PDB file of C-alpha atoms in Angstrom:
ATOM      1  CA  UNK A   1      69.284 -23.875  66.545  1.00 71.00           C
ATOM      2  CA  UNK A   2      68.068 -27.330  67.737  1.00 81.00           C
ATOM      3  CA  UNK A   3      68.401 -29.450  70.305  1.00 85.00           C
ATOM      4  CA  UNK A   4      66.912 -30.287  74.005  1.00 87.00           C
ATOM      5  CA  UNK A   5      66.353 -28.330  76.789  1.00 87.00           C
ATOM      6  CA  UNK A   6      65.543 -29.616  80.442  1.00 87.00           C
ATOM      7  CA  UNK A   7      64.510 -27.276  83.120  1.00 84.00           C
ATOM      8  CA  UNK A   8      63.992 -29.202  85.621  1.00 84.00           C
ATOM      9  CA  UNK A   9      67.683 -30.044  85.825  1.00 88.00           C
ATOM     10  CA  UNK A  10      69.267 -27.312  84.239  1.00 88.00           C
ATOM     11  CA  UNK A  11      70.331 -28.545  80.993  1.00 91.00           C
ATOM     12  CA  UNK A  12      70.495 -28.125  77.815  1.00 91.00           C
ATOM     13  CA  UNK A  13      72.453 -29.718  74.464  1.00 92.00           C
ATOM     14  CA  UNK A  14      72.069 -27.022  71.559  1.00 88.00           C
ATOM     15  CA  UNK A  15      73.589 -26.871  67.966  1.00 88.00           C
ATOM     16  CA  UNK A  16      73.157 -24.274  65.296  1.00 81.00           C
ATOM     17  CA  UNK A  17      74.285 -21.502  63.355  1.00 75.00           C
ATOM     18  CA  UNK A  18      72.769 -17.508  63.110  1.00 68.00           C
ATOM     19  CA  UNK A  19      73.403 -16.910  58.818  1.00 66.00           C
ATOM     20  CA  UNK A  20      74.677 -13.756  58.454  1.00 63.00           C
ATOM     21  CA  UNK A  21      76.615 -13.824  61.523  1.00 62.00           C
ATOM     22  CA  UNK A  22      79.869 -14.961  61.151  1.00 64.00           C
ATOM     23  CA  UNK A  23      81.601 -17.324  64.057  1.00 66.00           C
ATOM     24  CA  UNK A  24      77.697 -17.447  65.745  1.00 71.00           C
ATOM     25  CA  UNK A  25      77.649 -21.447  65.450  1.00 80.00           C
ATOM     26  CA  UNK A  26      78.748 -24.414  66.912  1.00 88.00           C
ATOM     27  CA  UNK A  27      77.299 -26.457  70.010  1.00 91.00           C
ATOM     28  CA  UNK A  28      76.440 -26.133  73.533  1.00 91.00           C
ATOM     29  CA  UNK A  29      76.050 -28.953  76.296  1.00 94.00           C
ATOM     30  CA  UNK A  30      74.682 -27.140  79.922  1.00 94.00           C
ATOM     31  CA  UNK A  31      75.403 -29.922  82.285  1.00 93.00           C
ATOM     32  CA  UNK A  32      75.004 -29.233  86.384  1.00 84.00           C
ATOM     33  CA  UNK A  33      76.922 -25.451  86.277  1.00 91.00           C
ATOM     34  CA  UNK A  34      79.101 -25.519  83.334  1.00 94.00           C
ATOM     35  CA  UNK A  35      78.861 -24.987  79.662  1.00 93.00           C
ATOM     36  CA  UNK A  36      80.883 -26.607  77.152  1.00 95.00           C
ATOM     37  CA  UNK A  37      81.111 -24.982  74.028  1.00 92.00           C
ATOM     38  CA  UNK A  38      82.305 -26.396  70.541  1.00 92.00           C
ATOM     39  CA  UNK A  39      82.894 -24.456  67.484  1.00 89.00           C
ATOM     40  CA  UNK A  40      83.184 -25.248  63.858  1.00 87.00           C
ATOM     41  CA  UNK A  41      86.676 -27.095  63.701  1.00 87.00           C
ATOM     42  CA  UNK A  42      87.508 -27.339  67.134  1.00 90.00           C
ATOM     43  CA  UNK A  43      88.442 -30.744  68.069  1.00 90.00           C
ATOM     44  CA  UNK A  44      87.527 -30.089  71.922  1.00 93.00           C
ATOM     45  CA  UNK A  45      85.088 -28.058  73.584  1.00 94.00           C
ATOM     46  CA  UNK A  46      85.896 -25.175  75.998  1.00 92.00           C
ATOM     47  CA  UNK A  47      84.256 -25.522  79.502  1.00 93.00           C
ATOM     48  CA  UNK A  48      83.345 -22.184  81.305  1.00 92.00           C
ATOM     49  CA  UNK A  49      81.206 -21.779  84.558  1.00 92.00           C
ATOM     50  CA  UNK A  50      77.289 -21.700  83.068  1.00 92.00           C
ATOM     51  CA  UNK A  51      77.124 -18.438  85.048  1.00 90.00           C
ATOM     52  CA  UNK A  52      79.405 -16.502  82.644  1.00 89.00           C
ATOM     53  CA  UNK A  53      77.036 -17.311  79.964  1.00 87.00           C
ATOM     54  CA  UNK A  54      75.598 -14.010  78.410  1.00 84.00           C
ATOM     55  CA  UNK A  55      72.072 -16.105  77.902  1.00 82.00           C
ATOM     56  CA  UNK A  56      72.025 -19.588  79.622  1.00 86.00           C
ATOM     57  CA  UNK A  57      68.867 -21.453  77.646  1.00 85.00           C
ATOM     58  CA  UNK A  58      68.897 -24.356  80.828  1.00 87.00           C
ATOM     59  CA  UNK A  59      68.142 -21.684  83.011  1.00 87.00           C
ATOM     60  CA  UNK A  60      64.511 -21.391  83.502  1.00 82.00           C
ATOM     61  CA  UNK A  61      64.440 -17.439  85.041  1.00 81.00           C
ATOM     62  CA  UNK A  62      65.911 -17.392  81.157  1.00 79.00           C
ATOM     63  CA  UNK A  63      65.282 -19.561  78.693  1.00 69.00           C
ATOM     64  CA  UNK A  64      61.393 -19.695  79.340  1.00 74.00           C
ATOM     65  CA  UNK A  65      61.441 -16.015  80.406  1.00 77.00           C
ATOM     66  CA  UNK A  66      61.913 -15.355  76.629  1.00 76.00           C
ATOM     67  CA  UNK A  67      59.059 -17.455  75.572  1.00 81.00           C
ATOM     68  CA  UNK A  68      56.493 -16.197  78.354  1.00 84.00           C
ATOM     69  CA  UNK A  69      57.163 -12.863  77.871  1.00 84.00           C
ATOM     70  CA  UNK A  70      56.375 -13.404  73.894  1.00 85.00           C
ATOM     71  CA  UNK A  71      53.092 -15.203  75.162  1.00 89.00           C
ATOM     72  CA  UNK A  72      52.676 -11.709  77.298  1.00 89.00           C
ATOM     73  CA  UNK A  73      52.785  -9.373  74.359  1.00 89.00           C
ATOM     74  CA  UNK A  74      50.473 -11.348  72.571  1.00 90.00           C
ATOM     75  CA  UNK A  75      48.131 -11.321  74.960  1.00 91.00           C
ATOM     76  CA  UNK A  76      48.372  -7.405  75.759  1.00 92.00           C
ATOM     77  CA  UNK A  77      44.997  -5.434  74.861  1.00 93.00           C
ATOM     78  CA  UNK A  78      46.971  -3.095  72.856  1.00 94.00           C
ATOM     79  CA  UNK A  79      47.346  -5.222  69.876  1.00 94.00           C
ATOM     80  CA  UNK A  80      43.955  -7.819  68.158  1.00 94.00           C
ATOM     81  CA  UNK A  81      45.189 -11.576  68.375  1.00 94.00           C
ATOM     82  CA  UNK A  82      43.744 -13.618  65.470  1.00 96.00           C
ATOM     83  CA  UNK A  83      42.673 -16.649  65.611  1.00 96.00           C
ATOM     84  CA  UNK A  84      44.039 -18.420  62.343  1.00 97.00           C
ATOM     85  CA  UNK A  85      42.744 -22.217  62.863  1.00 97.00           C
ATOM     86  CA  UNK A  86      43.472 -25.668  64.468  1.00 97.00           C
ATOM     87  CA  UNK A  87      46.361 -27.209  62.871  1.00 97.00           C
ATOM     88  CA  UNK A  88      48.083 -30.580  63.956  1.00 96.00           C
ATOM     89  CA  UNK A  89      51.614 -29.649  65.137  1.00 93.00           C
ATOM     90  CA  UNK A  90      53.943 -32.608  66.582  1.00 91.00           C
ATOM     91  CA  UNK A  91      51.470 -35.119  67.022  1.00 91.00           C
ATOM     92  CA  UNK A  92      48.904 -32.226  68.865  1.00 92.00           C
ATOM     93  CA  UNK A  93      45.884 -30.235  67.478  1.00 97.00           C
ATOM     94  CA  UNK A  94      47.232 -27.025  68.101  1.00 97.00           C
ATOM     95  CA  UNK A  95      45.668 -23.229  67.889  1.00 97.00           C
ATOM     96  CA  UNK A  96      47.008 -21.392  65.394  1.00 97.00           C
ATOM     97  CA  UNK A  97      47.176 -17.668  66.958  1.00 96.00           C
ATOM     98  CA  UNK A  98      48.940 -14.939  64.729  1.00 97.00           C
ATOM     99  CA  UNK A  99      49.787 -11.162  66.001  1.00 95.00           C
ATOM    100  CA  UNK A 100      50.889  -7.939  64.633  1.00 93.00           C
ATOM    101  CA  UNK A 101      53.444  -6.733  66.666  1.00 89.00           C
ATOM    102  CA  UNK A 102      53.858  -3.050  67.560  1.00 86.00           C
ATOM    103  CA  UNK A 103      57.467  -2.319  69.085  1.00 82.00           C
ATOM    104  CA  UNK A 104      56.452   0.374  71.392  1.00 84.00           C
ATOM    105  CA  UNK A 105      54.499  -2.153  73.071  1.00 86.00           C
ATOM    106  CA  UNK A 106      56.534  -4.924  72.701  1.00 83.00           C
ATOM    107  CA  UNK A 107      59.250  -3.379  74.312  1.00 80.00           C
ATOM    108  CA  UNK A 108      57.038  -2.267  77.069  1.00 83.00           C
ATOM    109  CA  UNK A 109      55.716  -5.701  77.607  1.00 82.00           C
ATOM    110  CA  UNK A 110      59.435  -7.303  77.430  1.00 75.00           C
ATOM    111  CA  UNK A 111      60.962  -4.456  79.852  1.00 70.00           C
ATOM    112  CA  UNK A 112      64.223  -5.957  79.816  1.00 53.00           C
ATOM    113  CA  UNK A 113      63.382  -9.687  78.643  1.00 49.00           C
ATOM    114  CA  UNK A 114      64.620  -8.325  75.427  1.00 51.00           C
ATOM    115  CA  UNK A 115      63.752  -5.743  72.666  1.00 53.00           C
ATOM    116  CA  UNK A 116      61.875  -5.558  69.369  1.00 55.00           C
ATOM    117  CA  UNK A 117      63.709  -3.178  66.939  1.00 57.00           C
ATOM    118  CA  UNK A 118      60.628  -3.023  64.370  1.00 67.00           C
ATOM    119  CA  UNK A 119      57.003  -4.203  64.351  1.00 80.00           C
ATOM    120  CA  UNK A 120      57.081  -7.954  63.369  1.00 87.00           C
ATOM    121  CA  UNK A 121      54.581 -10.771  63.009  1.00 92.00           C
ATOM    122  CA  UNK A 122      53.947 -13.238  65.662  1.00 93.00           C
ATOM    123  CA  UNK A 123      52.281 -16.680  65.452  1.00 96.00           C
ATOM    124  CA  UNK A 124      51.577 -18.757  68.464  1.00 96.00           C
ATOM    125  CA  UNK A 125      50.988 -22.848  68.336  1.00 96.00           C
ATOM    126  CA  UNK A 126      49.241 -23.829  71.531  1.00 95.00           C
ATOM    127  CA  UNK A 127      47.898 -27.522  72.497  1.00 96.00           C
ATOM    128  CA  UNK A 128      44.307 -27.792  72.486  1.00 97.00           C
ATOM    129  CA  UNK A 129      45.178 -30.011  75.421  1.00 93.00           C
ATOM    130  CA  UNK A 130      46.985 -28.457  78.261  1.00 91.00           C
ATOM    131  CA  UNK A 131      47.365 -25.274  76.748  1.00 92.00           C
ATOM    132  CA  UNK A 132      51.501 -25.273  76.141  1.00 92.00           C
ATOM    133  CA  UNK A 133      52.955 -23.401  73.382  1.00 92.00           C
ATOM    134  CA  UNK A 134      54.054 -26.213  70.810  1.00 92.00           C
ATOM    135  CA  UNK A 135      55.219 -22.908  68.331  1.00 93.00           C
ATOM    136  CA  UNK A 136      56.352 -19.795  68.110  1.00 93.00           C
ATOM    137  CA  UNK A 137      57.573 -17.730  65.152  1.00 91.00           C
ATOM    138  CA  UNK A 138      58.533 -14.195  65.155  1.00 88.00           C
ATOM    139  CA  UNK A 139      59.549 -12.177  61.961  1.00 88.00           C
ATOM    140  CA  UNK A 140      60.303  -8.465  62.048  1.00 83.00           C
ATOM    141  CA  UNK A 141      61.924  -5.754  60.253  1.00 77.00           C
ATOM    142  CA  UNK A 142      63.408  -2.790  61.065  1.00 69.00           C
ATOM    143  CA  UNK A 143      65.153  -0.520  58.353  1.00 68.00           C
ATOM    144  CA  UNK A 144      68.164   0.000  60.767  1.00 63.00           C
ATOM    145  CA  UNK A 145      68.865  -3.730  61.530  1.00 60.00           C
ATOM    146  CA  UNK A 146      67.049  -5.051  58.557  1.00 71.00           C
ATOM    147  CA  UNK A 147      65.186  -8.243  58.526  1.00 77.00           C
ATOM    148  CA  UNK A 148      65.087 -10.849  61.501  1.00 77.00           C
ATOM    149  CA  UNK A 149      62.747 -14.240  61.950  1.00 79.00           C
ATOM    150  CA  UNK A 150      62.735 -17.409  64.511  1.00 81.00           C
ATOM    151  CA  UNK A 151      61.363 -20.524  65.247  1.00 84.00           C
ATOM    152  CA  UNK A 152      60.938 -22.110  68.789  1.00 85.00           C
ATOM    153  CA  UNK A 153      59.412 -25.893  68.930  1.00 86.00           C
ATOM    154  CA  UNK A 154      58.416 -27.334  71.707  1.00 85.00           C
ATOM    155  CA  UNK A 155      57.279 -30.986  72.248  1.00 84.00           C
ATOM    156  CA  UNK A 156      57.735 -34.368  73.788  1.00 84.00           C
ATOM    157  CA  UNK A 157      57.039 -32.169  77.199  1.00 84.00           C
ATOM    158  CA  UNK A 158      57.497 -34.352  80.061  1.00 81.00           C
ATOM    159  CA  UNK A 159      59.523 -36.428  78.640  1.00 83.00           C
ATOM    160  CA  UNK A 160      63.247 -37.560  80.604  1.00 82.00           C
ATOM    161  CA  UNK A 161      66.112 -36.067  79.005  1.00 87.00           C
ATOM    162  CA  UNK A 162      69.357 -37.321  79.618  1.00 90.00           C
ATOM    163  CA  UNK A 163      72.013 -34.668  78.925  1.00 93.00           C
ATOM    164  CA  UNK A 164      75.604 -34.996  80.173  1.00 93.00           C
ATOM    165  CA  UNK A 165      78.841 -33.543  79.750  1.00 93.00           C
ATOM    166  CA  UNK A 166      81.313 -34.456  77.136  1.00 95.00           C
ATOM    167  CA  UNK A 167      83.793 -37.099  78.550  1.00 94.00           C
ATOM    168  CA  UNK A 168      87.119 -35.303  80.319  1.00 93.00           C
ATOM    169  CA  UNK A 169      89.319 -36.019  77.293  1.00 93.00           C
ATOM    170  CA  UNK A 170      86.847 -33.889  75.165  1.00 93.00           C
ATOM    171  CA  UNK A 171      87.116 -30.526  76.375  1.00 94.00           C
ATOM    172  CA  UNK A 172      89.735 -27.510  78.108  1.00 89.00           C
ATOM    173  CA  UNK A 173      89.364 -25.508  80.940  1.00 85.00           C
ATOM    174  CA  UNK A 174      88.476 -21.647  79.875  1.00 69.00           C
ATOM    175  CA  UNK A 175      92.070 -19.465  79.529  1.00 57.00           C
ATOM    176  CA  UNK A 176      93.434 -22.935  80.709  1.00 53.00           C
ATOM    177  CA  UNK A 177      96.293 -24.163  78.042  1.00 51.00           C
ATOM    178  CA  UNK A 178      95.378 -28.157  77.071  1.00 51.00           C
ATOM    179  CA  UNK A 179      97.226 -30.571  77.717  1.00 49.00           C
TER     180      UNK A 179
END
């Protein structure tokens, strides 16, 4: 998945695909409080309250709740954070932190944020100046679910965003026929 995020105003244009996962791609646009959502092949894009979205990335009690509580179970003094290096990482000398994961206390660390199925590696990016996470990879494996990994970048902070919805003519109301 890639795209922009803006929390400050609650938005968000994503695209991507999950392999492996059939119909989980297409794109998102989080303007104000709705989402319009475009699949593969659809010529419009359906719009739906952003509320009714199961996980709405332009919300910040969300989106960044995902990424702090990663940054939580990292820092719990359960597990042995490693310090790997200083790389440069978007234009940012960045420490490299990596992590062995342990589910039991990953899931106790996430209570309810979301769930680790198996133990998993975790490397953390963060700028040597300001201290903000410019990476984030997580790869686990579990022998139930099998194998899992993903990537979060994070740069140009501070930067204006300007993310609006598609034009009228573009999209459908939800359970609305079109027109």
């Amino acid at each position: 998945v890639s795209g922009d995020i803006d929390f400050t105003n609650q938005s968000a244009k994503l695209t991507g695909q999950m392999p492996g996962l059939p119909g989980a791609a297409g794109e998102i646009i989080i303007s104000k409080e709705m989402a319009y959502i475009r699949r593969p092949g659809d010529s419009k894009y359906t719009a739906a309250a952003a509320s009714n979205l199961m996980s709405n990335p332009a919300d910040p009690t969300q989106g960044a709740s995902y990424v702090i509580g990663m940054i939580k179970v990292a820092a719990d003094n359960r597990l042995q954070p490693q310090l790997i290096g200083s790389e440069q990482l978007f234009g940012s000398l960045s420490y490299h932190i990596r992590v062995i994961v342990d589910p039991v206390v990953a899931n106790s660390v996430l209570n309810g944020v979301g769930s680790a199925l198996g133990s998993g590696q975790l490397d953390i990016w963060i700028m040597h100046d300001g201290f903000r996470v410019s990476m984030m990879e997580f790869r686990t494996s579990d022998p139930k679910a099998g194998q899992a990994a993903f990537r979060l970048e994070l740069y140009n902070y501070g930067e204006p965003l300007t993310i609006t919805a598609p034009p009228n003519d573009q999209w459908d109301v939800s359970g609305l026929p079109s027109a």
